[in-house]
Coordinates of C-alpha atoms and ligand atoms in Angstrom, one line a residue:
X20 CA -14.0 16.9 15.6
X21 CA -12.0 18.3 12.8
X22 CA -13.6 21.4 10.7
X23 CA -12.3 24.1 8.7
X24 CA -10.9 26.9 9.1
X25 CA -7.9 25.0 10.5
X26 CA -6.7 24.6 14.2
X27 CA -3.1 24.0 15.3
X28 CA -2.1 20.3 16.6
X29 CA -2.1 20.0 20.4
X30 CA 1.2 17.9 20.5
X31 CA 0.3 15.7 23.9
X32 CA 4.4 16.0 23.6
X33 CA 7.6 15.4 21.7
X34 CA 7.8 12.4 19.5
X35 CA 10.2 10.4 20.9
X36 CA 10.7 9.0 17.1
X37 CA 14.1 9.6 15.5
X38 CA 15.1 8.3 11.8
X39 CA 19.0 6.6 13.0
X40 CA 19.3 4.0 10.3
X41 CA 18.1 6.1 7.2
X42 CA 19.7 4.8 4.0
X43 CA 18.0 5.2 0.9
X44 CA 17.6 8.9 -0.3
X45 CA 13.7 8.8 0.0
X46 CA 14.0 8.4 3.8
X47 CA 13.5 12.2 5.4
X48 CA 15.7 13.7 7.5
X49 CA 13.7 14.2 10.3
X50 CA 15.4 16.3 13.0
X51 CA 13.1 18.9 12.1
X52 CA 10.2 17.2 12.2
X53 CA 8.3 18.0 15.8
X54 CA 8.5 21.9 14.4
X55 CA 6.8 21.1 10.9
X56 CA 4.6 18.8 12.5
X57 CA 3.5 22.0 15.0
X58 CA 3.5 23.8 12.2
X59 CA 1.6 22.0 9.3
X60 CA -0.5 19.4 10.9
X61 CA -3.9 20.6 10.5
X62 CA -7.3 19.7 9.1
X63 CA -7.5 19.8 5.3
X64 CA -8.6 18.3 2.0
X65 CA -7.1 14.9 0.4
X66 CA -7.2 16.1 -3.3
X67 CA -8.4 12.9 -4.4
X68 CA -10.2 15.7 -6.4
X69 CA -10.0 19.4 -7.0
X70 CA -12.3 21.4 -6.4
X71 CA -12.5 19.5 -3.1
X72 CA -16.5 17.6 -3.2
X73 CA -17.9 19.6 -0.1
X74 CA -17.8 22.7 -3.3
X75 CA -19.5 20.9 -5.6
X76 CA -23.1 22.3 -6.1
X77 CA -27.0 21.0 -6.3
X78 CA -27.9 22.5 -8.5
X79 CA -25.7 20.1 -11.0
X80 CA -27.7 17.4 -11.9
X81 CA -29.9 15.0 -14.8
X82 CA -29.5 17.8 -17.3
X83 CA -26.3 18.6 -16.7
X84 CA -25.2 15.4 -17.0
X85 CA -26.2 14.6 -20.2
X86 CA -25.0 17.7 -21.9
X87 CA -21.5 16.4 -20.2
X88 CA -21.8 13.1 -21.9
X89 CA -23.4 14.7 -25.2
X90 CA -19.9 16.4 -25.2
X91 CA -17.9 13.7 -24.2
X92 CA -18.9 11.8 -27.3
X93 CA -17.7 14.3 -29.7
X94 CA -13.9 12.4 -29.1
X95 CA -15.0 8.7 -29.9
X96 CA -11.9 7.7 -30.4
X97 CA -10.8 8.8 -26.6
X98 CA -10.7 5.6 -23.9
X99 CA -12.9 6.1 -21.0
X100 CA -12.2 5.0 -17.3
X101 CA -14.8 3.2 -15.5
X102 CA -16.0 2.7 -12.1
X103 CA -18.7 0.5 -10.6
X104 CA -19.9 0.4 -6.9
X105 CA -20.9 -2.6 -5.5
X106 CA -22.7 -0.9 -2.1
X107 CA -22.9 -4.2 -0.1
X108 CA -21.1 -5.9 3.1
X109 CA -21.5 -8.8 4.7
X110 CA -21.4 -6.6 7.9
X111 CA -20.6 -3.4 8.9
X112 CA -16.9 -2.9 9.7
X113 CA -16.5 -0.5 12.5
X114 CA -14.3 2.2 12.1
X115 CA -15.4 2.1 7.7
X116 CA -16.2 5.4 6.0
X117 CA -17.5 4.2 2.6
X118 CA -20.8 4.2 1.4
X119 CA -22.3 0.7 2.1
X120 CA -25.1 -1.4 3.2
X121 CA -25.3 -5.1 5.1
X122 CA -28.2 -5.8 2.5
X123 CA -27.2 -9.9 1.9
X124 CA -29.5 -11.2 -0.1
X125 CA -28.5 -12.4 -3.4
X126 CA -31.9 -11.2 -4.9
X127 CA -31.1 -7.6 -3.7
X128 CA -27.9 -7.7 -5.7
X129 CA -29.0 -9.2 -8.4
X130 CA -32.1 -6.3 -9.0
X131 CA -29.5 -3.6 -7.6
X132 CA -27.1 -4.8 -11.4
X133 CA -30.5 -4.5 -12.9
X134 CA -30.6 -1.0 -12.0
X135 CA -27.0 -0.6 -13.0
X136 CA -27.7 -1.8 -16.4
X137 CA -30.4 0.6 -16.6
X138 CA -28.3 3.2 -16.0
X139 CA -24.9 2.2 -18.3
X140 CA -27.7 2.2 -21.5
X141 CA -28.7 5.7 -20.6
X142 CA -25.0 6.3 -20.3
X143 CA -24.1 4.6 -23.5
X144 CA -26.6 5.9 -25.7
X145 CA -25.1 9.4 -24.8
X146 CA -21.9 8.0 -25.5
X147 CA -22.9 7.0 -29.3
X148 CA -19.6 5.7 -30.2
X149 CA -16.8 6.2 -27.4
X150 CA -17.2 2.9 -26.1
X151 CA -13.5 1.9 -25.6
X152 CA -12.0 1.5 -22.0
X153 CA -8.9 1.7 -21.0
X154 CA -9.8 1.2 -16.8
X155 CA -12.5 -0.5 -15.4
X156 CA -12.5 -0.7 -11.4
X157 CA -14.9 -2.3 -9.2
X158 CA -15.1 -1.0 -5.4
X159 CA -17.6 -0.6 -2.8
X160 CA -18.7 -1.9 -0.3
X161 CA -17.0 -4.9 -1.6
X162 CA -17.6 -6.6 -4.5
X163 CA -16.5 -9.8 -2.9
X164 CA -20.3 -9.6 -1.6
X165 CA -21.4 -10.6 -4.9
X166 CA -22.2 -14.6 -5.6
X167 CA -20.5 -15.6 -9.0
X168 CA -23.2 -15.4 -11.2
X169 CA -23.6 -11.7 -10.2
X170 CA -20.1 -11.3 -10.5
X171 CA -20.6 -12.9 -14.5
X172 CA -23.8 -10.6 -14.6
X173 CA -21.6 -7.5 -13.4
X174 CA -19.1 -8.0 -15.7
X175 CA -21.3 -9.0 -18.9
X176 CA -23.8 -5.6 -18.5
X177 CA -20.6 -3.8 -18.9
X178 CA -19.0 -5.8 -21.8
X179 CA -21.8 -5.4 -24.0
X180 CA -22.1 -2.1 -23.9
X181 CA -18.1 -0.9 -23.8
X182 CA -14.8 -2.3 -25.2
X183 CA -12.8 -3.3 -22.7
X184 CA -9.1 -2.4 -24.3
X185 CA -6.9 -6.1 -24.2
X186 CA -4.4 -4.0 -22.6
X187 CA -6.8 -2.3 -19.9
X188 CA -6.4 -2.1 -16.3
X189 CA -9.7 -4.2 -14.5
X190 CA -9.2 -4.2 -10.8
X191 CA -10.9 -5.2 -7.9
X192 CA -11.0 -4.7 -4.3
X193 CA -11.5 -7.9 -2.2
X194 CA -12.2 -9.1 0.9
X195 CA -10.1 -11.6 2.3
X196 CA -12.5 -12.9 4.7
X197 CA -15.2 -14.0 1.6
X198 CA -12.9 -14.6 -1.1
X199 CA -12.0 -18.0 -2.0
X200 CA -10.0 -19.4 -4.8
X201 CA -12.7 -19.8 -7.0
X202 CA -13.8 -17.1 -7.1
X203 CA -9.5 -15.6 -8.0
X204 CA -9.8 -18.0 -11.1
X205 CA -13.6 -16.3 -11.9
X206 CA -12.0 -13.3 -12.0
X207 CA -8.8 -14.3 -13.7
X208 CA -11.1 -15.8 -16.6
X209 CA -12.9 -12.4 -16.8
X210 CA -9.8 -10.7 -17.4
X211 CA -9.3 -8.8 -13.9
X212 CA -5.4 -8.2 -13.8
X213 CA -5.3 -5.7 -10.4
X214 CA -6.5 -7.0 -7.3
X215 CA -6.7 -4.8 -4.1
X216 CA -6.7 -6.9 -0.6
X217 CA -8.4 -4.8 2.2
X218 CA -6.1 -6.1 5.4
X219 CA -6.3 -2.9 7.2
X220 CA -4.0 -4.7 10.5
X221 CA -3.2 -8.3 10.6
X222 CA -3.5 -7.9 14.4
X223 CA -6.6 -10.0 16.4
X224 CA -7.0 -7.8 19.0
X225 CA -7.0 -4.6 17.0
X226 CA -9.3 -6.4 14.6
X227 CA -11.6 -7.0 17.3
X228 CA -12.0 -3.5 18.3
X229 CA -13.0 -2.7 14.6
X230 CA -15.6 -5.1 14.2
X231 CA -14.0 -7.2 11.7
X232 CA -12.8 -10.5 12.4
X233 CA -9.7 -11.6 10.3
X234 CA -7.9 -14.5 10.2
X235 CA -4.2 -13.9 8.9
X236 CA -3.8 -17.2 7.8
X237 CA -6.7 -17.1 5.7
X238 CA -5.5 -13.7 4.3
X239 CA -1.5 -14.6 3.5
X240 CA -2.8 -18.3 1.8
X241 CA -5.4 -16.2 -0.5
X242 CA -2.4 -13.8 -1.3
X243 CA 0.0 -16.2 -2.2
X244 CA -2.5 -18.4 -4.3
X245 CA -3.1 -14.8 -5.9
X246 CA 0.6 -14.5 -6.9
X247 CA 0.7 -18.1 -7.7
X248 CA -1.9 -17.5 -10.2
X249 CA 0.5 -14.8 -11.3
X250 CA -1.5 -11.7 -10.8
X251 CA 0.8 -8.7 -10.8
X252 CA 0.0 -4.9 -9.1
X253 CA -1.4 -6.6 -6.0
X254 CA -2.3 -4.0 -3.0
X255 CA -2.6 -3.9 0.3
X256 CA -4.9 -1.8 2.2
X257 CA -3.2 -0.7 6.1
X258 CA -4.6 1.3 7.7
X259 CA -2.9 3.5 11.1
X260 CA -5.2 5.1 14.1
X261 CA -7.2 2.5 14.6
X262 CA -8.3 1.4 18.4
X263 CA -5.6 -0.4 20.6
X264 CA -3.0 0.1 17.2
X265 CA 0.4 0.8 19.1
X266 CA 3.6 1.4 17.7
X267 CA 4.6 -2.2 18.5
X268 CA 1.8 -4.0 17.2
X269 CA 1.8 -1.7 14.3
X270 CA 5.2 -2.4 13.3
X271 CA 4.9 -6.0 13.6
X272 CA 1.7 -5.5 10.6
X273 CA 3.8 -3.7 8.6
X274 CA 7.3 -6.0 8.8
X275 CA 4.7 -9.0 7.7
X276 CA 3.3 -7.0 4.9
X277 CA 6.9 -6.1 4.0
X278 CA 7.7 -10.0 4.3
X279 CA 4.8 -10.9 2.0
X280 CA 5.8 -8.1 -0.6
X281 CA 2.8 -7.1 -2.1
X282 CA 3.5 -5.0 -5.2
X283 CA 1.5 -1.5 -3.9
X284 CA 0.6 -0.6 -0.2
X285 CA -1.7 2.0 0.5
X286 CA -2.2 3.6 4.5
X287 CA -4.7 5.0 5.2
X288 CA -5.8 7.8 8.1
X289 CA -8.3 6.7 10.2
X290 CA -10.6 9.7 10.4
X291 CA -12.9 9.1 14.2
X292 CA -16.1 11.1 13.1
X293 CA -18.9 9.3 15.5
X294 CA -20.6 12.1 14.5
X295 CA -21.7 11.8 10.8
X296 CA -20.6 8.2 11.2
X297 CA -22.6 6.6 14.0
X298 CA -21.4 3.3 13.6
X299 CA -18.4 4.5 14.8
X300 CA -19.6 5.1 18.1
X301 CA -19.1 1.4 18.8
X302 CA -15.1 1.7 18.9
X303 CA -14.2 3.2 22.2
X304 CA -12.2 6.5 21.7
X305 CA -10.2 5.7 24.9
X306 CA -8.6 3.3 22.9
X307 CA -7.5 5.4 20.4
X308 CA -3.8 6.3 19.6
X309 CA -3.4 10.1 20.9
X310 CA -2.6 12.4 17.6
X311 CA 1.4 12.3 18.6
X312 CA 1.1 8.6 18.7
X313 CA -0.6 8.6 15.2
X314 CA 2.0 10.3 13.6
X315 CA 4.6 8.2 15.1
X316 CA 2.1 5.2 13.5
X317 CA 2.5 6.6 10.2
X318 CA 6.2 8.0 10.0
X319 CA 7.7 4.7 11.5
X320 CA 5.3 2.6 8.6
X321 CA 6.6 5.1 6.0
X322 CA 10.2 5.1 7.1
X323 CA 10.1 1.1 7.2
X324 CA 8.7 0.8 3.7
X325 CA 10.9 3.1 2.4
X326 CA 14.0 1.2 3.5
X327 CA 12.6 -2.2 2.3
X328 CA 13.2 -0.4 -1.1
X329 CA 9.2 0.8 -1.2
X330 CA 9.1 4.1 -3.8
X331 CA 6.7 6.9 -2.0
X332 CA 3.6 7.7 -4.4
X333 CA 1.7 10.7 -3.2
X334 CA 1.8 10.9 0.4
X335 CA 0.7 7.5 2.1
X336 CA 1.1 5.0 -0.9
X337 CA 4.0 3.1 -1.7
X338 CA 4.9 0.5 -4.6
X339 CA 7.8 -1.3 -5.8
X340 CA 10.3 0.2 -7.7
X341 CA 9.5 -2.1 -10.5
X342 CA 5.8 -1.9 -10.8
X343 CA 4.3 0.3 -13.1
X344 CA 3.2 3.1 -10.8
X345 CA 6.8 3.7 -9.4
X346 CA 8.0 3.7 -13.4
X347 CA 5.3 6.1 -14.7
X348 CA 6.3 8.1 -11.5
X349 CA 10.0 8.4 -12.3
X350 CA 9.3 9.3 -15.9
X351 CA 6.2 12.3 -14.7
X352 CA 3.1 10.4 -16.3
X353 CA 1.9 9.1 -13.1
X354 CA -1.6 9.9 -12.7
X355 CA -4.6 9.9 -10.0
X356 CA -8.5 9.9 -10.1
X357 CA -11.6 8.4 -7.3
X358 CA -10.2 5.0 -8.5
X359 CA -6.3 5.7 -6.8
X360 CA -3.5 6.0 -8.7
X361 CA -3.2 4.4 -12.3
X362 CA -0.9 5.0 -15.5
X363 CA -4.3 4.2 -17.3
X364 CA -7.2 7.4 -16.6
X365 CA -8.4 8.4 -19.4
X366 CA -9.7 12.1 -19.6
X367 CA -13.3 11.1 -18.6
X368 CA -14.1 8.4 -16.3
X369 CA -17.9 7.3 -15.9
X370 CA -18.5 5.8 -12.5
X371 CA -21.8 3.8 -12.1
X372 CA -24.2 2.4 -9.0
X373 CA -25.3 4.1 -5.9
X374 CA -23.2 7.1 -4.6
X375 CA -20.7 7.1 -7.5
X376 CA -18.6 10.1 -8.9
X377 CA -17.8 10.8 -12.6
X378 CA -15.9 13.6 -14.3
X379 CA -16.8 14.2 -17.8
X380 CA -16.2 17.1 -20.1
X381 CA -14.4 18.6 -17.0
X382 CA -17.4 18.1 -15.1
X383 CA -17.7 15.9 -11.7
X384 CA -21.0 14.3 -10.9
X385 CA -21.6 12.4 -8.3
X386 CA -25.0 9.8 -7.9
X387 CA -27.8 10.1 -5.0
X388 CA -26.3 7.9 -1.7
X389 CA -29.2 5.6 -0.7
X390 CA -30.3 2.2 -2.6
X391 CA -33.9 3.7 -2.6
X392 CA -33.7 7.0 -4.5
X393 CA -31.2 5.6 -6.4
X394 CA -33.0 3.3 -8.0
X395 CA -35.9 5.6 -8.2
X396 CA -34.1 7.8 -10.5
X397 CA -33.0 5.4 -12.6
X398 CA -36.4 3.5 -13.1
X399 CA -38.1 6.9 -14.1
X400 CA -35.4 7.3 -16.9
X401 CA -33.5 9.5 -15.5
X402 CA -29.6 10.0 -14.2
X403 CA -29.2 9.9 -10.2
X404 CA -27.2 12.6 -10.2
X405 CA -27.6 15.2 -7.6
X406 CA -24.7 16.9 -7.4
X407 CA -21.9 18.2 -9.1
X408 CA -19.7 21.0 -10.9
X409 CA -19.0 22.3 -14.0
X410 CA -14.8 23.5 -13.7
X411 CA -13.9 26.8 -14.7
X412 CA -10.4 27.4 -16.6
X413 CA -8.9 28.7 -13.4
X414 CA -10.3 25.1 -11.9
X415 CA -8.7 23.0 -14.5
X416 CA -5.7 24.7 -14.1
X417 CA -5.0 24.7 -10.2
X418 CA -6.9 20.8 -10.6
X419 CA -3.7 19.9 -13.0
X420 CA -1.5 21.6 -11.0
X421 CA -2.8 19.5 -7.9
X422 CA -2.7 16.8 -9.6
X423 CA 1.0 16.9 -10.9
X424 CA 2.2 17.8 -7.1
X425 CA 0.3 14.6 -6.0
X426 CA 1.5 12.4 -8.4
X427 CA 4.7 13.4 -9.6
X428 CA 6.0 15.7 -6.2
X429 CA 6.9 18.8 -8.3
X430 CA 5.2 21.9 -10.1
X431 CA 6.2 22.0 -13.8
X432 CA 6.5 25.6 -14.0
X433 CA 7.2 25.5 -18.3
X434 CA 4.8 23.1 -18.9
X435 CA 2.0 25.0 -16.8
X436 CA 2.6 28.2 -18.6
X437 CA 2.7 25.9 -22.3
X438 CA -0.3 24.2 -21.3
X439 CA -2.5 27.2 -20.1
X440 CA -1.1 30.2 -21.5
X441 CA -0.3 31.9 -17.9
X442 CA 2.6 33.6 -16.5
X443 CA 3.2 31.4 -13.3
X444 CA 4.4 34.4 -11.2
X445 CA 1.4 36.2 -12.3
X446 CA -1.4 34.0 -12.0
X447 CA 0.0 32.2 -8.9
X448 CA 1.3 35.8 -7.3
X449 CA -1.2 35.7 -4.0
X450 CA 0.8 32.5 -3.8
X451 CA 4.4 33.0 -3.9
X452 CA 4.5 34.3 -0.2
X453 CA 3.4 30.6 0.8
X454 CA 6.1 29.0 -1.4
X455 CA 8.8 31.1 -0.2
X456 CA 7.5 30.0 3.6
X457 CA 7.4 25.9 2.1
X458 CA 11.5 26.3 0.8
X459 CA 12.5 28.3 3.8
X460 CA 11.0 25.2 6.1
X461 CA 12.9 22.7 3.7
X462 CA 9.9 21.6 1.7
X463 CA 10.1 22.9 -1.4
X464 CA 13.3 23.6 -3.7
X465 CA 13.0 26.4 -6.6
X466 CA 14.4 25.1 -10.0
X467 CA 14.8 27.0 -12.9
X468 CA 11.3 26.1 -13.9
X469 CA 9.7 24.4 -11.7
X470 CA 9.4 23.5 -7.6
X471 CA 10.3 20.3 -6.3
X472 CA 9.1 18.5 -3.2
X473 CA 12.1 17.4 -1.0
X474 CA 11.8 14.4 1.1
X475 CA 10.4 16.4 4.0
X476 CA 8.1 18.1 1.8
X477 CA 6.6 14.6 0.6
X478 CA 5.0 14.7 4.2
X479 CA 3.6 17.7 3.9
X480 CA 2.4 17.3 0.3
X481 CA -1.6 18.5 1.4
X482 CA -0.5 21.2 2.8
X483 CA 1.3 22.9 -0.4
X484 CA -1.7 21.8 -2.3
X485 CA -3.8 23.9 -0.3
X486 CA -1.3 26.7 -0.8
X487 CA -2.9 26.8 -4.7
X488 CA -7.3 25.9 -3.7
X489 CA -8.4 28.8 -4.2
X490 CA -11.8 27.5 -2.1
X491 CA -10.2 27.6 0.5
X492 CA -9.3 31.4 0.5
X493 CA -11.5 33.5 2.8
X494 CA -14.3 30.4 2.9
X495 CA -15.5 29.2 5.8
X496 CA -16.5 25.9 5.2
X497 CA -17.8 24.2 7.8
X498 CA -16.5 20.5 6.3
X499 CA -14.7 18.0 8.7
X500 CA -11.6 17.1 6.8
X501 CA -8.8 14.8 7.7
X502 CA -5.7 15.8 9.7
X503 CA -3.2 16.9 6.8
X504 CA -0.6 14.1 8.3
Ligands
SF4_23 S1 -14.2 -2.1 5.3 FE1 -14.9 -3.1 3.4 S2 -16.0 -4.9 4.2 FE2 -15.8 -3.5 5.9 S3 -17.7 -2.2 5.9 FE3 -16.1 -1.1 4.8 S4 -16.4 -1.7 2.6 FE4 -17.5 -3.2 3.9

């Protein structure tokens, strides 16, 4: 169990893992590394938001909400992002943390878009003329669930309402296992352009201890006919920890992934929480990796992607050097929201369906997390939002802060100080103790105006975040967060 306030990492013992062939510049030296990993490992926040969700409040909701969207409307000519969940599976993966049901039946999904139609019109009538979208992503669950009339249905609620920009980004996550070519050229027709493959580990056994069943084959052919129908900014989703994964058998995922060249890889922790997540409890935790054993998962992955020529985005996603992500990256325009990383987010993104999160006029909201009230909400005419948080100025300006260090690896000392009218050394001064600590372990290198992450300090990237949340100062949350690496 992993709570806050944070607990040092009992190393079961020294990684036997040494970087010898390192060649590009990205790779990190690592003969360091057992100390830091002493050091910094610990529970803590991902930042795919700031202020972290467990702060947001109840008392953020319907009303709230609309004055948000009232006030969002006042820049019509802004693009919006968009998000829709699909909550449905076929089954239940094992070891999955997102918020899902195995409800199959086409009619369910086909009243569930209802519902979601319902709620973009109460959306959109707030909205009065910022229609235009610049990013529109579908997740879940999966989406692959749908049949391909709901698929059409999906896609037309949406395209009534909002412009879709003819250079947006319209992505989709997929499952391998229920995806067929048809449905690639359905989606090709509609105008999807990013496609997101969930692969997790091509390995049978390891699949079997997940609880989800899938045939490589099956996967590579769909990939390939993907590519063939030239879809570009393809993704793979890998994921390390997982039941009977060992450093052998994960390396042999990863050298197949590299062979097949997918344009963007992301790899994912596995977070073990049996206890908020029952259905967990069906992977045994004897045949989990030990926490030494999962770091040497996940710096023996990064070192091999990085030395296929992968560029590092954030901490655990990597992309070619030519796609888009790695060349917003090297110019600083790189940017991040619920939806991953994109050179697309708009300033507000609207996220739709059950358990969704928008952030409007520097708001987050996020909607009710069963089908049932859900869909009550909606049908009585209101928003199902029941949580949320207005930011402060000190919120927007750690959350940009955050955001640049995750996206970009540096703090932009000038451009902080332009932005928000602060004296860095003033308004971060609790914090320069930390930083000092960060460069004198290697991680950090002071520039004339601004801090830089060095290859070492890529790995401990959540751990200088948390240097600047100012929740977590003197809090004692009681939230189970991930292991920082
Ligand atoms: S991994 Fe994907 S398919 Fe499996 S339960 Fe989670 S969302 Fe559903």
């Amino acid at each position: 169990m992993e709570f806050f306030p944070i607990l040092p990492l009992k190393m079961s013992g020294q990684l036997s893992r040494q970087c010898t062939h390192s060649k590009g510049d990205e790779v990190a030296d690592n003969s360091n590394l057992d100390k830091l990993l002493k050091k910094y490992d610990r529970p803590g926040p991902r930042y795919t938001s700031y202020p972290m969700v467990p702060v947001w409040k109840s008392d953020f909701g319907h009303e709230e909400y609309v004055r948000a969207l009232e006030n969002s409307s006042k820049k019509p000519d802004e693009p919006l992002s968009i998000y829709l969940h699909i909550p449905f599976c076929r089954q239940r993966c094992w070891f999955c943390g997102c918020n899902t049901t195995t409800l199959k039946k086409e009619g369910t999904h086909n009243s569930y878009l209802d519902i979601v139609d319902k709620e973009l019109n109460l959306a959109a009538d707030l909205l009065s003329k910022r229609r235009r979208v610049s990013q529109f992503h579908w997740g879940g669950g999966t989406p692959s669930c749908l049949s391909n009339e709901n698929t059409v249905k999906a896609f037309e609620i949406f395209s009534r309402k909002f412009k879709i920009a003819d250079n947006a980004e319209v992505s989709i996550e997929l499952d391998p296992r229920i995806t067929d070519e048809e449905r690639i050229q359905l989606l090709k027709s509609l105008g999807f352009n990013r496609l997101s493959f969930g692969v997790q580990d091509f390995n049978a056994d390891i699949q079997t201890a997940i609880g989800r069943n899938q045939d490589e084959k099956k996967t590579v052919e769909l990939y390939r006919y993907c590519r063939d129908e030239g879809f570009q900014g393809i993704n793979f989703d890998l994921i390390y920890g997982l039941p009977k994964q060992t450093l052998g058998l994960f390396k042999d995922t990863v050298r197949k992934t590299i062979d097949l060249g997918p344009d963007r890889i992301a790899l994912y922790n596995f977070a073990y929480l049996p206890d908020s997540k029952p259905h967990q409890r069906l992977i045994r935790s004897e045949d989990l990796p030990s926490p030494s054993e999962k770091i040497e998962l996940f710096l023996t992955a990064r070192e091999m992607f990085l030395e296929s020529g992968y560029k590092l985005i954030g901490m655990d996603h990597f992309v070619l050097p030519e796609d888009e992500l790695a060349i917003a990256q090297s110019e600083g325009r790189l940017r991040r929201n619920f939806m991953g990383y994109t050179v697309k987010a708009s300033e507000d993104w609207l996220g739709f369906g059950m358990s969704s999160i928008s952030y409007v006029d520097n708001s987050f909201a996020q909607n009710l997390s069963t089908l049932d009230l859900y869909q009550k909400k909606i049908e009585e005419g209101s928003f199902a939002v029941y949580r949320g948080m207005r930011l402060s100025e000190d919120d927007i300006i750690r959350q940009y802060l955050i955001a640049d260090l995750m996206c970009n690896f540096k703090i932009d000392i000038t451009e902080l100080e332009n932005k928000f009218k602060i004296t860095f050394n003033k308004y971060f001064g609790d914090t320069l103790e930390a930083l000092k600590i960060f460069q004198d372990d290697g991680l950090l290198i002071e520039e004339a105006d601004a801090y830089t992450l060095t290859d070492m300090g890529k790995i401990f990237i959540r751990n200088i975040a948390m240097a600047f949340d100012s929740y977590l100062k003197g809090n004692d949350l009681k939230v189970q967060f991930s292991r920082t690496v």
